Amino acid sequence: MKSVLCEMLGIDYPIIQGAMAWVADADLASAVSNAGGLGLIGTGHDPVEVVKHKIRDMKAKTDRPFGVNIMLLNMHVDAVVDEVCASGIKVVTTGAGSPGRYMEKFKAAGITVIPVVASVALARRMEKEGADAIIVEGMEAGGHIGKATTMALVPQIVDAVSIPVIAAGGIGDGRGMAAAFMLGAVGVQVGTRFVVAKESNAHQNFKQSIIKAKDIDTVITGQITGHPVRVLRNKLTREYLQAEKEETSKPVPDLGRLEKIGQGALRKAVVEGDKDYGSMMAGQIAGLIKKEETCQEIIHDYMTVCKHTIANVASVWAD
Ligand code: TUI
């Protein structure tokens, strides 16, 4: 089951690993690439020296295709873009903004550019500015999100652009992958399930929180700061959402107070395993994830279940 995405990226299976900040290091990304998917190094808020180290580490761990994700809210983004362009990286994904101003640099470096978008308008703009494909991320996803769901957004963007579309957000197994193909996507990006991969260095407490999570255990913080983020519910989110409610009712909300509550919380979750005051970014599909597996097992499961799902549905709907 090869798709145009496999040809475009030189991979065996049309599965991209999401570039979860603090989680998507060379250990996880190389395991995904070595299993035939596209591993992505996440660079989050990293300064350029850290990015350099991660790329070097990745090159030592895989000979297969991989990419780097650039988080556009990173204060070091200009330097990170220059480093990525200079280091022979072949694939770049971007998140949390529009990469328009870097597009020429990426293209000049021969990079395949795949922006993550959460709206039809940005998808159209990205195609016009030279994106090679687009990752359409619905608000079921973990971390920084837009407003529309994967189910609603993917077909609208498939109709709006001519470049390949990859679906993301809420795709936790081969059934979700099959559904994404039905909507017109040619591949999927998977985040939350790879957080609990055996090769993921996320703290065991964070992994267990995802495994224990139920369908409605995520909440969205940051609605009033303009950076909505989906995370697992805990003491931090209870206090944050209470503060958000208080600030919303004031004539001049104190956004600094909200930012302070969330500061450093992602590292606390991923590195320290703080289940109470860590920001445990995870998608709504966490409730479907039941165990730790290797990246190879995860990819194999997606592909097998996807093929069976499509075959079963086709046989039911024949004639
Ligand atoms: O980027 C993500 N997910 C992320 S980034 C991240 S690090 C972070 N931490 C705290 C606060 C904010 C970020 C954690 N998770 N996913 C890709 C994605 N991009 N989802 C939604 C978007 C997006 C949203 C609005 C892309 C563009 C956009 O508007 C751009 C514009 O200028 O129109």
XYZ file of C-alpha atoms and ligand atoms in Angstrom:
352
model
C 0.000 0.000 0.000
C 2.151 2.831 -1.319
C 0.802 6.311 -1.817
C 2.151 9.366 -3.631
C 3.521 10.421 -0.254
C 5.808 7.366 -0.160
C 7.211 8.331 -3.545
C 7.586 11.986 -2.612
C 9.475 11.222 0.608
C 11.182 7.926 -0.255
C 9.470 6.073 2.601
C 7.747 2.663 2.763
C 4.577 3.582 4.650
C 2.579 6.839 4.465
C 2.956 7.585 8.180
C 4.666 10.694 9.533
C 5.551 10.920 13.223
C 4.391 14.187 14.789
C 7.163 16.434 16.072
C 6.066 16.652 19.691
C 8.174 19.211 21.587
C 10.552 17.563 24.143
C 9.472 14.097 22.893
C 10.481 13.933 19.222
C 14.230 13.487 19.653
C 16.605 11.427 17.493
C 15.819 8.212 19.426
C 12.120 8.350 18.557
C 12.473 9.864 15.079
C 15.173 7.405 13.973
C 13.064 4.469 15.205
C 10.162 5.689 13.056
C 12.383 6.272 10.005
C 14.095 2.901 10.438
C 10.639 1.256 10.578
C 9.715 2.759 7.189
C 7.771 5.862 8.218
C 8.988 9.467 8.252
C 10.581 10.386 11.579
C 10.591 14.064 12.479
C 12.892 15.833 14.877
C 10.916 18.351 16.924
C 12.720 21.612 17.628
C 10.053 23.413 19.716
C 11.608 26.390 21.476
C 15.164 25.047 20.996
C 18.107 27.384 20.421
C 20.163 26.638 17.321
C 22.936 24.714 19.170
C 20.383 22.158 20.392
C 18.954 21.802 16.883
C 22.454 21.231 15.503
C 23.062 18.487 18.077
C 19.718 16.789 17.359
C 20.403 16.725 13.600
C 23.879 15.273 14.157
C 22.419 12.637 16.498
C 19.729 11.764 13.957
C 22.212 11.379 11.103
C 24.170 8.932 13.266
C 21.058 6.856 13.996
C 19.457 6.468 10.566
C 20.264 6.385 6.877
C 16.562 6.565 6.008
C 14.661 9.739 5.089
C 13.717 12.016 7.982
C 12.562 15.580 8.495
C 12.820 18.476 10.915
C 9.837 20.366 12.290
C 10.211 24.086 12.835
C 7.918 25.597 15.451
C 7.266 29.115 14.227
C 6.671 30.585 17.711
C 10.286 29.739 18.593
C 12.140 32.991 19.385
C 15.217 31.475 17.681
C 13.310 30.563 14.515
C 15.451 32.606 12.059
C 18.665 30.914 13.192
C 16.989 27.493 13.248
C 15.802 27.954 9.648
C 19.347 28.898 8.541
C 20.838 25.898 10.342
C 18.300 23.482 8.851
C 18.906 24.877 5.344
C 22.679 24.563 5.774
C 22.667 21.018 7.133
C 21.352 19.090 4.146
C 17.903 18.383 5.601
C 15.545 17.165 2.862
C 12.122 17.573 4.508
C 10.773 20.362 6.713
C 7.399 20.582 8.393
C 6.305 23.737 10.188
C 3.778 24.371 12.935
C 2.012 27.088 14.902
C 2.146 29.721 12.164
C 2.761 30.534 8.523
C 6.225 29.685 7.125
C 5.665 32.018 4.122
C 8.649 34.255 4.820
C 11.055 31.286 4.863
C 9.694 29.531 1.787
C 12.285 30.921 -0.654
C 15.159 29.850 1.611
C 13.736 26.327 1.959
C 13.220 26.003 -1.788
C 16.717 27.327 -2.558
C 18.103 24.599 -0.260
C 16.143 21.934 -2.182
C 13.934 21.146 0.813
C 10.504 19.500 0.510
C 8.260 21.814 2.547
C 5.173 20.471 4.296
C 3.481 23.101 6.490
C 0.952 22.072 9.123
C -2.237 24.077 8.648
C -5.511 24.295 10.503
C -7.578 26.264 7.979
C -8.522 26.319 4.288
C -7.212 29.880 3.910
C -3.699 29.003 5.078
C -3.693 25.806 3.003
C -4.464 27.824 -0.132
C -1.793 30.388 0.731
C 0.807 27.694 1.342
C 0.108 26.052 -1.999
C 0.493 29.402 -3.764
C 3.776 30.056 -1.943
C 5.267 26.732 -3.049
C 4.482 24.100 -0.385
C 5.004 20.565 -1.728
C 2.303 18.993 0.449
C 0.264 20.022 3.431
C -0.477 18.459 6.819
C -4.056 19.242 7.810
C -4.358 19.089 11.588
C -7.762 18.959 13.257
C -8.445 20.180 16.777
C -8.595 16.613 18.122
C -4.802 16.785 18.083
C -2.667 17.376 21.142
C -0.637 20.541 21.655
C -1.232 23.784 19.782
C -4.443 23.486 17.753
C -6.807 25.321 15.440
C -10.611 25.401 15.603
C -11.918 22.802 13.129
C -11.986 19.019 13.403
C -10.046 16.624 11.187
C -13.298 15.180 9.784
C -14.524 18.618 8.677
C -11.201 20.141 7.634
C -9.543 17.405 5.545
C -12.147 17.166 2.731
C -12.471 20.958 2.553
C -8.719 21.354 2.100
C -8.529 18.388 -0.304
C -11.027 20.283 -2.476
C -9.230 23.610 -2.084
C -5.683 22.597 -3.101
C -3.971 20.384 -5.703
C -0.964 19.346 -3.590
C -1.054 16.118 -1.516
C -2.844 16.315 1.831
C -1.769 14.457 4.968
C -4.311 14.175 7.768
C -3.480 14.678 11.455
C -5.415 14.849 14.703
C -7.361 11.947 16.181
C -5.826 9.240 13.998
C -4.974 6.565 16.572
C -5.058 3.359 14.535
C -5.609 1.875 11.074
C -9.323 2.650 11.165
C -8.571 6.360 11.496
C -5.987 6.002 8.747
C -8.560 4.357 6.457
C -11.002 7.172 7.255
C -8.343 9.754 6.370
C -7.853 8.072 2.986
C -11.630 8.131 2.427
C -11.537 11.903 2.985
C -8.883 12.275 0.280
C -5.671 12.285 2.323
C -2.630 10.380 1.012
C -1.003 9.870 4.402
C -1.345 10.474 8.118
C 0.630 12.161 10.853
C 0.539 10.436 14.233
C 1.519 12.116 17.499
C -0.003 10.792 20.698
C 0.488 7.089 19.915
C 4.198 7.691 19.291
C 4.568 9.475 22.657
C 4.034 6.059 24.292
C 6.329 4.205 21.867
C 9.039 2.127 23.558
C 11.714 4.264 21.855
C 10.118 7.499 23.138
C 12.065 9.083 25.999
C 8.933 10.729 27.409
C 8.749 10.143 31.191
C 6.981 6.932 32.192
C 4.410 8.952 34.204
C 3.439 10.860 31.056
C 3.161 7.630 29.049
C 1.030 6.000 31.765
C -1.242 9.069 31.917
C -1.937 8.682 28.182
C -2.524 4.943 28.568
C -4.956 5.565 31.463
C -6.736 8.479 29.764
C -10.367 8.166 28.722
C -12.213 9.796 25.813
C -12.999 13.082 27.547
C -9.838 13.512 29.596
C -8.284 16.314 27.507
C -9.045 20.018 27.831
C -8.043 23.125 25.873
C -6.048 25.792 27.679
C -4.914 29.133 26.288
C -8.119 30.072 24.507
C -7.792 33.719 25.540
C -4.048 34.060 24.992
C -4.509 33.129 21.323
C -2.478 29.923 21.674
C -4.995 27.166 22.377
C -3.293 23.969 23.518
C -4.886 20.536 24.116
C -3.538 18.719 27.167
C -4.563 15.980 29.596
C -6.679 17.322 32.449
C -4.837 17.654 35.816
C -4.275 20.066 38.742
C -2.414 22.484 36.425
C -5.297 22.696 33.940
C -7.862 23.078 36.759
C -5.935 26.057 38.176
C -5.169 27.453 34.711
C -8.791 27.281 33.520
C -9.981 28.887 36.776
C -7.478 31.727 36.275
C -8.544 32.012 32.629
C -12.182 32.384 33.726
C -11.237 35.097 36.240
C -9.105 37.021 33.732
C -11.771 36.782 30.986
C -14.258 38.577 33.240
C -11.895 41.527 33.819
C -11.959 44.592 31.528
C -8.200 44.158 30.984
C -7.197 40.483 31.348
C -3.765 39.846 32.881
C -2.359 37.493 30.239
C 1.025 37.529 31.969
C -0.546 35.725 34.954
C -1.730 32.939 32.634
C 1.613 32.662 30.866
C 3.362 32.363 34.244
C 1.177 29.393 35.273
C 2.108 27.515 32.101
C 5.810 28.397 32.024
C 8.095 25.380 31.781
C 5.137 23.057 32.240
C 5.762 20.996 29.080
C 9.285 20.099 30.223
C 7.841 19.262 33.668
C 5.508 16.716 32.055
C 7.848 15.120 29.531
C 11.183 15.197 31.365
C 10.264 15.255 35.072
C 7.041 13.260 34.829
C 5.047 15.737 36.916
C 1.475 14.462 36.454
C -0.027 17.248 38.586
C 1.707 20.364 37.310
C 3.110 19.242 33.969
C 1.493 20.231 30.671
C 0.802 16.755 29.259
C 0.039 17.565 25.628
C -2.022 14.749 24.098
C -4.795 14.327 21.560
C -8.390 13.233 22.119
C -7.435 9.805 20.786
C -5.442 9.110 23.986
C -8.429 7.032 25.178
C -7.757 4.530 22.386
C -4.117 3.957 23.297
C -3.668 1.004 25.604
C -0.011 -0.022 25.632
C 3.615 0.784 24.963
C 4.851 -0.705 21.671
C 7.885 -0.293 19.434
C 7.601 2.092 16.491
C 7.804 -0.882 14.177
C 4.846 -2.547 15.945
C 2.859 0.694 15.815
C 3.464 1.210 12.079
C 2.763 -2.452 11.313
C -0.510 -2.243 13.256
C -1.624 0.926 11.429
C -0.934 -0.663 8.040
C -2.543 -4.038 8.805
C -5.690 -2.605 10.384
C -5.992 0.021 7.626
C -5.821 -2.581 4.856
C -8.343 -4.865 6.592
C -10.692 -1.993 7.296
C -10.678 -0.849 3.680
C -11.121 -4.434 2.387
C -14.000 -5.151 4.810
C -15.814 -1.952 3.974
C -15.332 -2.570 0.245
C -16.797 -6.081 0.550
C -19.833 -4.840 2.511
C -20.519 -2.110 -0.057
C -19.884 -4.226 -3.156
C -22.872 -4.175 -5.550
O 2.350 23.232 16.123
C 1.588 22.344 16.427
N 1.518 21.832 17.681
C 2.283 22.251 18.726
S 3.501 23.426 18.706
C 3.729 23.263 20.320
S 4.892 24.206 21.218
C 3.871 25.375 21.916
N 3.832 25.414 23.218
C 3.070 26.317 23.851
C 2.270 27.207 23.145
C 2.267 27.137 21.798
C 3.085 26.204 21.162
C 2.903 22.332 20.834
N 2.101 21.779 19.930
N 0.764 21.802 15.526
C 0.676 22.311 14.208
C -0.369 23.339 14.127
N -0.203 24.489 13.548
N -1.585 23.267 14.659
C -2.231 24.417 14.375
C -1.342 25.188 13.672
C -1.539 26.496 13.148
C -2.384 27.393 13.789
C -2.549 28.665 13.278
C -0.857 26.900 11.997
C -1.020 28.166 11.522
C -1.868 29.040 12.162
O -2.093 30.306 11.689
C -1.089 30.871 10.938
C -1.472 32.163 10.306
O -0.650 33.073 10.413
O -2.543 32.205 9.683
